[in-house]
mmCIF file of N, CA and C in Angstrom:
data_model
loop_
_atom_site.group_PDB
_atom_site.id
_atom_site.type_symbol
_atom_site.label_atom_id
_atom_site.label_comp_id
_atom_site.label_asym_id
_atom_site.label_seq_id
_atom_site.Cartn_x
_atom_site.Cartn_y
_atom_site.Cartn_z
ATOM 1 N N MET A 1191 -131.542 -39.813 -60.823
ATOM 2 C CA MET A 1191 -131.154 -41.181 -60.499
ATOM 3 C C MET A 1191 -132.332 -41.859 -59.787
ATOM 4 N N SER A 1192 -132.665 -43.061 -60.223
ATOM 5 C CA SER A 1192 -133.790 -43.785 -59.627
ATOM 6 C C SER A 1192 -133.394 -44.370 -58.276
ATOM 7 N N LYS A 1193 -134.385 -44.775 -57.521
ATOM 8 C CA LYS A 1193 -134.137 -45.397 -56.217
ATOM 9 C C LYS A 1193 -133.323 -46.682 -56.389
ATOM 10 N N GLN A 1194 -133.632 -47.458 -57.427
ATOM 11 C CA GLN A 1194 -132.882 -48.686 -57.686
ATOM 12 C C GLN A 1194 -131.404 -48.368 -57.943
ATOM 13 N N GLU A 1195 -131.157 -47.347 -58.751
ATOM 14 C CA GLU A 1195 -129.778 -46.964 -59.064
ATOM 15 C C GLU A 1195 -129.039 -46.481 -57.821
ATOM 16 N N GLN A 1196 -129.742 -45.764 -56.947
ATOM 17 C CA GLN A 1196 -129.131 -45.314 -55.699
ATOM 18 C C GLN A 1196 -128.753 -46.503 -54.821
ATOM 19 N N LEU A 1197 -129.645 -47.470 -54.707
ATOM 20 C CA LEU A 1197 -129.354 -48.659 -53.902
ATOM 21 C C LEU A 1197 -128.140 -49.407 -54.459
ATOM 22 N N ILE A 1198 -128.075 -49.520 -55.765
ATOM 23 C CA ILE A 1198 -126.940 -50.187 -56.402
ATOM 24 C C ILE A 1198 -125.647 -49.430 -56.096
ATOM 25 N N GLU A 1199 -125.689 -48.110 -56.150
ATOM 26 C CA GLU A 1199 -124.503 -47.302 -55.843
ATOM 27 C C GLU A 1199 -124.032 -47.521 -54.411
ATOM 28 N N TYR A 1200 -124.979 -47.546 -53.465
ATOM 29 C CA TYR A 1200 -124.629 -47.765 -52.056
ATOM 30 C C TYR A 1200 -124.002 -49.143 -51.861
ATOM 31 N N ILE A 1201 -124.610 -50.167 -52.448
ATOM 32 C CA ILE A 1201 -124.093 -51.528 -52.316
ATOM 33 C C ILE A 1201 -122.716 -51.624 -52.972
ATOM 34 N N THR A 1202 -122.568 -51.031 -54.146
ATOM 35 C CA THR A 1202 -121.297 -51.064 -54.860
ATOM 36 C C THR A 1202 -120.189 -50.446 -54.015
ATOM 37 N N SER A 1203 -120.472 -49.326 -53.405
ATOM 38 C CA SER A 1203 -119.489 -48.660 -52.547
ATOM 39 C C SER A 1203 -119.070 -49.566 -51.394
ATOM 40 N N ASP A 1204 -120.039 -50.198 -50.757
ATOM 41 C CA ASP A 1204 -119.730 -51.110 -49.652
ATOM 42 C C ASP A 1204 -118.924 -52.308 -50.138
ATOM 43 N N LEU A 1205 -119.294 -52.863 -51.283
ATOM 44 C CA LEU A 1205 -118.585 -54.021 -51.815
ATOM 45 C C LEU A 1205 -117.120 -53.691 -52.088
ATOM 46 N N ILE A 1206 -116.864 -52.518 -52.643
ATOM 47 C CA ILE A 1206 -115.490 -52.106 -52.924
ATOM 48 C C ILE A 1206 -114.701 -52.014 -51.615
ATOM 49 N N SER A 1207 -115.317 -51.465 -50.588
ATOM 50 C CA SER A 1207 -114.652 -51.375 -49.279
ATOM 51 C C SER A 1207 -114.354 -52.764 -48.721
ATOM 52 N N TYR A 1208 -115.323 -53.674 -48.827
ATOM 53 C CA TYR A 1208 -115.124 -55.039 -48.318
ATOM 54 C C TYR A 1208 -113.974 -55.726 -49.051
ATOM 55 N N ILE A 1209 -113.932 -55.582 -50.371
ATOM 56 C CA ILE A 1209 -112.871 -56.211 -51.161
ATOM 57 C C ILE A 1209 -111.510 -55.636 -50.756
ATOM 58 N N MET A 1210 -111.438 -54.314 -50.624
ATOM 59 C CA MET A 1210 -110.193 -53.671 -50.238
ATOM 60 C C MET A 1210 -109.707 -54.183 -48.887
ATOM 61 N N ASP A 1211 -110.610 -54.288 -47.938
ATOM 62 C CA ASP A 1211 -110.247 -54.738 -46.590
ATOM 63 C C ASP A 1211 -109.834 -56.206 -46.578
ATOM 64 N N ASP A 1212 -110.617 -57.051 -47.212
ATOM 65 C CA ASP A 1212 -110.354 -58.498 -47.170
ATOM 66 C C ASP A 1212 -109.153 -58.902 -48.011
ATOM 67 N N ALA A 1213 -109.026 -58.336 -49.200
ATOM 68 C CA ALA A 1213 -107.959 -58.741 -50.120
ATOM 69 C C ALA A 1213 -106.720 -57.854 -50.009
ATOM 70 N N LYS A 1214 -106.819 -56.778 -49.218
ATOM 71 C CA LYS A 1214 -105.699 -55.837 -49.058
ATOM 72 C C LYS A 1214 -105.201 -55.333 -50.413
ATOM 73 N N VAL A 1215 -106.161 -54.860 -51.221
ATOM 74 C CA VAL A 1215 -105.843 -54.330 -52.543
ATOM 75 C C VAL A 1215 -106.253 -52.863 -52.619
ATOM 76 N N SER A 1216 -105.780 -52.192 -53.659
ATOM 77 C CA SER A 1216 -106.126 -50.785 -53.866
ATOM 78 C C SER A 1216 -107.586 -50.659 -54.296
ATOM 79 N N MET A 1217 -108.073 -49.422 -54.241
ATOM 80 C CA MET A 1217 -109.442 -49.171 -54.680
ATOM 81 C C MET A 1217 -109.608 -49.529 -56.154
ATOM 82 N N GLU A 1218 -108.621 -49.199 -56.963
ATOM 83 C CA GLU A 1218 -108.699 -49.499 -58.392
ATOM 84 C C GLU A 1218 -108.793 -51.001 -58.640
ATOM 85 N N GLU A 1219 -107.982 -51.782 -57.908
ATOM 86 C CA GLU A 1219 -108.015 -53.238 -58.063
ATOM 87 C C GLU A 1219 -109.357 -53.805 -57.590
ATOM 88 N N ALA A 1220 -109.869 -53.276 -56.485
ATOM 89 C CA ALA A 1220 -111.155 -53.735 -55.957
ATOM 90 C C ALA A 1220 -112.276 -53.418 -56.943
ATOM 91 N N MET A 1221 -112.242 -52.220 -57.514
ATOM 92 C CA MET A 1221 -113.261 -51.824 -58.479
ATOM 93 C C MET A 1221 -113.198 -52.711 -59.721
ATOM 94 N N SER A 1222 -112.002 -52.951 -60.208
ATOM 95 C CA SER A 1222 -111.832 -53.797 -61.382
ATOM 96 C C SER A 1222 -112.367 -55.196 -61.130
ATOM 97 N N SER A 1223 -112.028 -55.755 -59.985
ATOM 98 C CA SER A 1223 -112.485 -57.098 -59.622
ATOM 99 C C SER A 1223 -114.014 -57.159 -59.563
ATOM 100 N N LEU A 1224 -114.604 -56.163 -58.927
ATOM 101 C CA LEU A 1224 -116.062 -56.136 -58.793
ATOM 102 C C LEU A 1224 -116.732 -55.938 -60.145
ATOM 103 N N TYR A 1225 -116.282 -54.961 -60.915
ATOM 104 C CA TYR A 1225 -116.948 -54.615 -62.170
ATOM 105 C C TYR A 1225 -116.884 -55.728 -63.208
ATOM 106 N N LYS A 1226 -115.881 -56.603 -63.104
ATOM 107 C CA LYS A 1226 -115.746 -57.721 -64.036
ATOM 108 C C LYS A 1226 -116.540 -58.955 -63.604
ATOM 109 N N SER A 1227 -117.174 -58.895 -62.447
ATOM 110 C CA SER A 1227 -117.839 -60.075 -61.898
ATOM 111 C C SER A 1227 -119.265 -60.262 -62.418
ATOM 112 N N GLU A 1228 -119.682 -61.507 -62.416
ATOM 113 C CA GLU A 1228 -121.062 -61.847 -62.747
ATOM 114 C C GLU A 1228 -122.011 -61.282 -61.683
ATOM 115 N N THR A 1229 -121.544 -61.262 -60.443
ATOM 116 C CA THR A 1229 -122.353 -60.724 -59.343
ATOM 117 C C THR A 1229 -122.712 -59.268 -59.609
ATOM 118 N N PHE A 1230 -121.744 -58.477 -60.082
ATOM 119 C CA PHE A 1230 -122.004 -57.066 -60.368
ATOM 120 C C PHE A 1230 -123.016 -56.923 -61.501
ATOM 121 N N ALA A 1231 -122.905 -57.776 -62.503
ATOM 122 C CA ALA A 1231 -123.873 -57.751 -63.601
ATOM 123 C C ALA A 1231 -125.277 -58.053 -63.078
ATOM 124 N N LYS A 1232 -125.382 -59.040 -62.200
ATOM 125 C CA LYS A 1232 -126.688 -59.396 -61.619
ATOM 126 C C LYS A 1232 -127.212 -58.275 -60.729
ATOM 127 N N LEU A 1233 -126.313 -57.623 -59.990
ATOM 128 C CA LEU A 1233 -126.703 -56.510 -59.129
ATOM 129 C C LEU A 1233 -127.318 -55.387 -59.955
ATOM 130 N N ASN A 1234 -126.796 -55.155 -61.139
ATOM 131 C CA ASN A 1234 -127.270 -54.070 -62.006
ATOM 132 C C ASN A 1234 -128.472 -54.456 -62.859
ATOM 133 N N ASP A 1235 -128.886 -55.701 -62.805
ATOM 134 C CA ASP A 1235 -130.073 -56.169 -63.518
ATOM 135 C C ASP A 1235 -131.257 -56.048 -62.560
ATOM 136 N N PHE A 1236 -132.097 -55.043 -62.777
ATOM 137 C CA PHE A 1236 -133.222 -54.791 -61.877
ATOM 138 C C PHE A 1236 -134.112 -56.018 -61.706
ATOM 139 N N GLU A 1237 -134.182 -56.861 -62.719
ATOM 140 C CA GLU A 1237 -135.076 -58.018 -62.669
ATOM 141 C C GLU A 1237 -134.650 -59.052 -61.641
ATOM 142 N N THR A 1238 -133.368 -59.083 -61.278
ATOM 143 C CA THR A 1238 -132.916 -60.061 -60.281
ATOM 144 C C THR A 1238 -133.342 -59.660 -58.876
ATOM 145 N N GLY A 1239 -133.531 -58.371 -58.664
ATOM 146 C CA GLY A 1239 -133.885 -57.885 -57.327
ATOM 147 C C GLY A 1239 -132.726 -57.921 -56.352
ATOM 148 N N LEU A 1240 -131.521 -58.232 -56.830
ATOM 149 C CA LEU A 1240 -130.362 -58.336 -55.943
ATOM 150 C C LEU A 1240 -130.058 -57.007 -55.261
ATOM 151 N N TYR A 1241 -130.392 -55.912 -55.907
ATOM 152 C CA TYR A 1241 -130.153 -54.587 -55.333
ATOM 153 C C TYR A 1241 -130.977 -54.334 -54.068
ATOM 154 N N LEU A 1242 -131.956 -55.185 -53.803
ATOM 155 C CA LEU A 1242 -132.787 -55.056 -52.601
ATOM 156 C C LEU A 1242 -132.189 -55.770 -51.390
ATOM 157 N N GLU A 1243 -131.140 -56.545 -51.623
ATOM 158 C CA GLU A 1243 -130.504 -57.311 -50.548
ATOM 159 C C GLU A 1243 -129.446 -56.458 -49.840
ATOM 160 N N SER A 1244 -128.984 -56.941 -48.701
ATOM 161 C CA SER A 1244 -127.963 -56.209 -47.945
ATOM 162 C C SER A 1244 -126.608 -56.328 -48.652
ATOM 163 N N PRO A 1245 -125.742 -55.343 -48.446
ATOM 164 C CA PRO A 1245 -124.410 -55.419 -49.039
ATOM 165 C C PRO A 1245 -123.642 -56.682 -48.618
ATOM 166 N N LEU A 1246 -123.795 -57.110 -47.376
ATOM 167 C CA LEU A 1246 -123.091 -58.316 -46.921
ATOM 168 C C LEU A 1246 -123.609 -59.565 -47.621
ATOM 169 N N TYR A 1247 -124.891 -59.623 -47.887
ATOM 170 C CA TYR A 1247 -125.460 -60.755 -48.623
ATOM 171 C C TYR A 1247 -124.878 -60.796 -50.036
ATOM 172 N N VAL A 1248 -124.829 -59.649 -50.683
ATOM 173 C CA VAL A 1248 -124.288 -59.574 -52.041
ATOM 174 C C VAL A 1248 -122.790 -59.913 -52.012
ATOM 175 N N TYR A 1249 -122.094 -59.478 -50.966
ATOM 176 C CA TYR A 1249 -120.669 -59.785 -50.853
ATOM 177 C C TYR A 1249 -120.439 -61.288 -50.695
ATOM 178 N N ASP A 1250 -121.295 -61.952 -49.961
ATOM 179 C CA ASP A 1250 -121.191 -63.414 -49.839
ATOM 180 C C ASP A 1250 -121.336 -64.086 -51.203
ATOM 181 N N ILE A 1251 -122.240 -63.589 -52.019
ATOM 182 C CA ILE A 1251 -122.407 -64.127 -53.374
ATOM 183 C C ILE A 1251 -121.129 -63.890 -54.183
ATOM 184 N N LEU A 1252 -120.581 -62.688 -54.067
ATOM 185 C CA LEU A 1252 -119.354 -62.353 -54.787
ATOM 186 C C LEU A 1252 -118.201 -63.250 -54.347
ATOM 187 N N LYS A 1253 -118.056 -63.470 -53.041
ATOM 188 C CA LYS A 1253 -116.973 -64.330 -52.548
ATOM 189 C C LYS A 1253 -117.133 -65.762 -53.061
ATOM 190 N N THR A 1254 -118.361 -66.237 -53.111
ATOM 191 C CA THR A 1254 -118.619 -67.578 -53.635
ATOM 192 C C THR A 1254 -118.253 -67.633 -55.118
ATOM 193 N N GLU A 1255 -118.632 -66.586 -55.864
ATOM 194 C CA GLU A 1255 -118.280 -66.536 -57.284
ATOM 195 C C GLU A 1255 -116.763 -66.572 -57.462
ATOM 196 N N LYS A 1256 -116.040 -65.802 -56.664
ATOM 197 C CA LYS A 1256 -114.586 -65.767 -56.779
ATOM 198 C C LYS A 1256 -113.974 -67.124 -56.425
ATOM 199 N N ALA A 1257 -114.550 -67.823 -55.456
ATOM 200 C CA ALA A 1257 -114.023 -69.121 -55.031
ATOM 201 C C ALA A 1257 -114.250 -70.207 -56.084
ATOM 202 N N TYR A 1258 -115.399 -70.168 -56.752
ATOM 203 C CA TYR A 1258 -115.780 -71.221 -57.705
ATOM 204 C C TYR A 1258 -115.668 -70.819 -59.175
ATOM 205 N N GLY A 1259 -115.391 -69.529 -59.420
ATOM 206 C CA GLY A 1259 -115.294 -69.057 -60.796
ATOM 207 C C GLY A 1259 -116.634 -68.761 -61.443
ATOM 208 N N ARG A 1260 -117.683 -68.897 -60.666
ATOM 209 C CA ARG A 1260 -119.045 -68.600 -61.145
ATOM 210 C C ARG A 1260 -119.952 -68.505 -59.926
ATOM 211 N N ILE A 1261 -121.153 -67.988 -60.141
ATOM 212 C CA ILE A 1261 -122.112 -67.920 -59.034
ATOM 213 C C ILE A 1261 -122.646 -69.319 -58.790
ATOM 214 N N VAL A 1262 -122.592 -69.745 -57.543
ATOM 215 C CA VAL A 1262 -123.017 -71.086 -57.165
ATOM 216 C C VAL A 1262 -124.019 -70.972 -56.019
ATOM 217 N N GLN A 1263 -125.095 -71.721 -56.121
ATOM 218 C CA GLN A 1263 -126.065 -71.787 -55.024
ATOM 219 C C GLN A 1263 -125.540 -72.814 -54.040
ATOM 220 N N GLU A 1264 -125.129 -72.357 -52.869
ATOM 221 C CA GLU A 1264 -124.599 -73.276 -51.875
ATOM 222 C C GLU A 1264 -125.724 -73.990 -51.161
ATOM 223 N N GLU A 1265 -125.486 -75.226 -50.814
ATOM 224 C CA GLU A 1265 -126.476 -76.035 -50.096
ATOM 225 C C GLU A 1265 -126.503 -75.603 -48.632
ATOM 226 N N ILE A 1266 -127.677 -75.603 -48.084
ATOM 227 C CA ILE A 1266 -127.843 -75.238 -46.667
ATOM 228 C C ILE A 1266 -127.970 -76.496 -45.850
#
């Protein structure tokens, strides 16, 4: 397993925990929600570099995607 793949695995594990805690859903439901997301696809695309970010940063992107139905760049 490459270093990139390991980082993705660690982030994925954290994301599933965050979803379970915030949405009060089972692990299976959290995994399904994450795996179907555009954020997860971007996380697994090495070219985006998203796997280099913190799990909380990636989770914020996921929450924004869930709120808007797509990944949205929020204005600062």
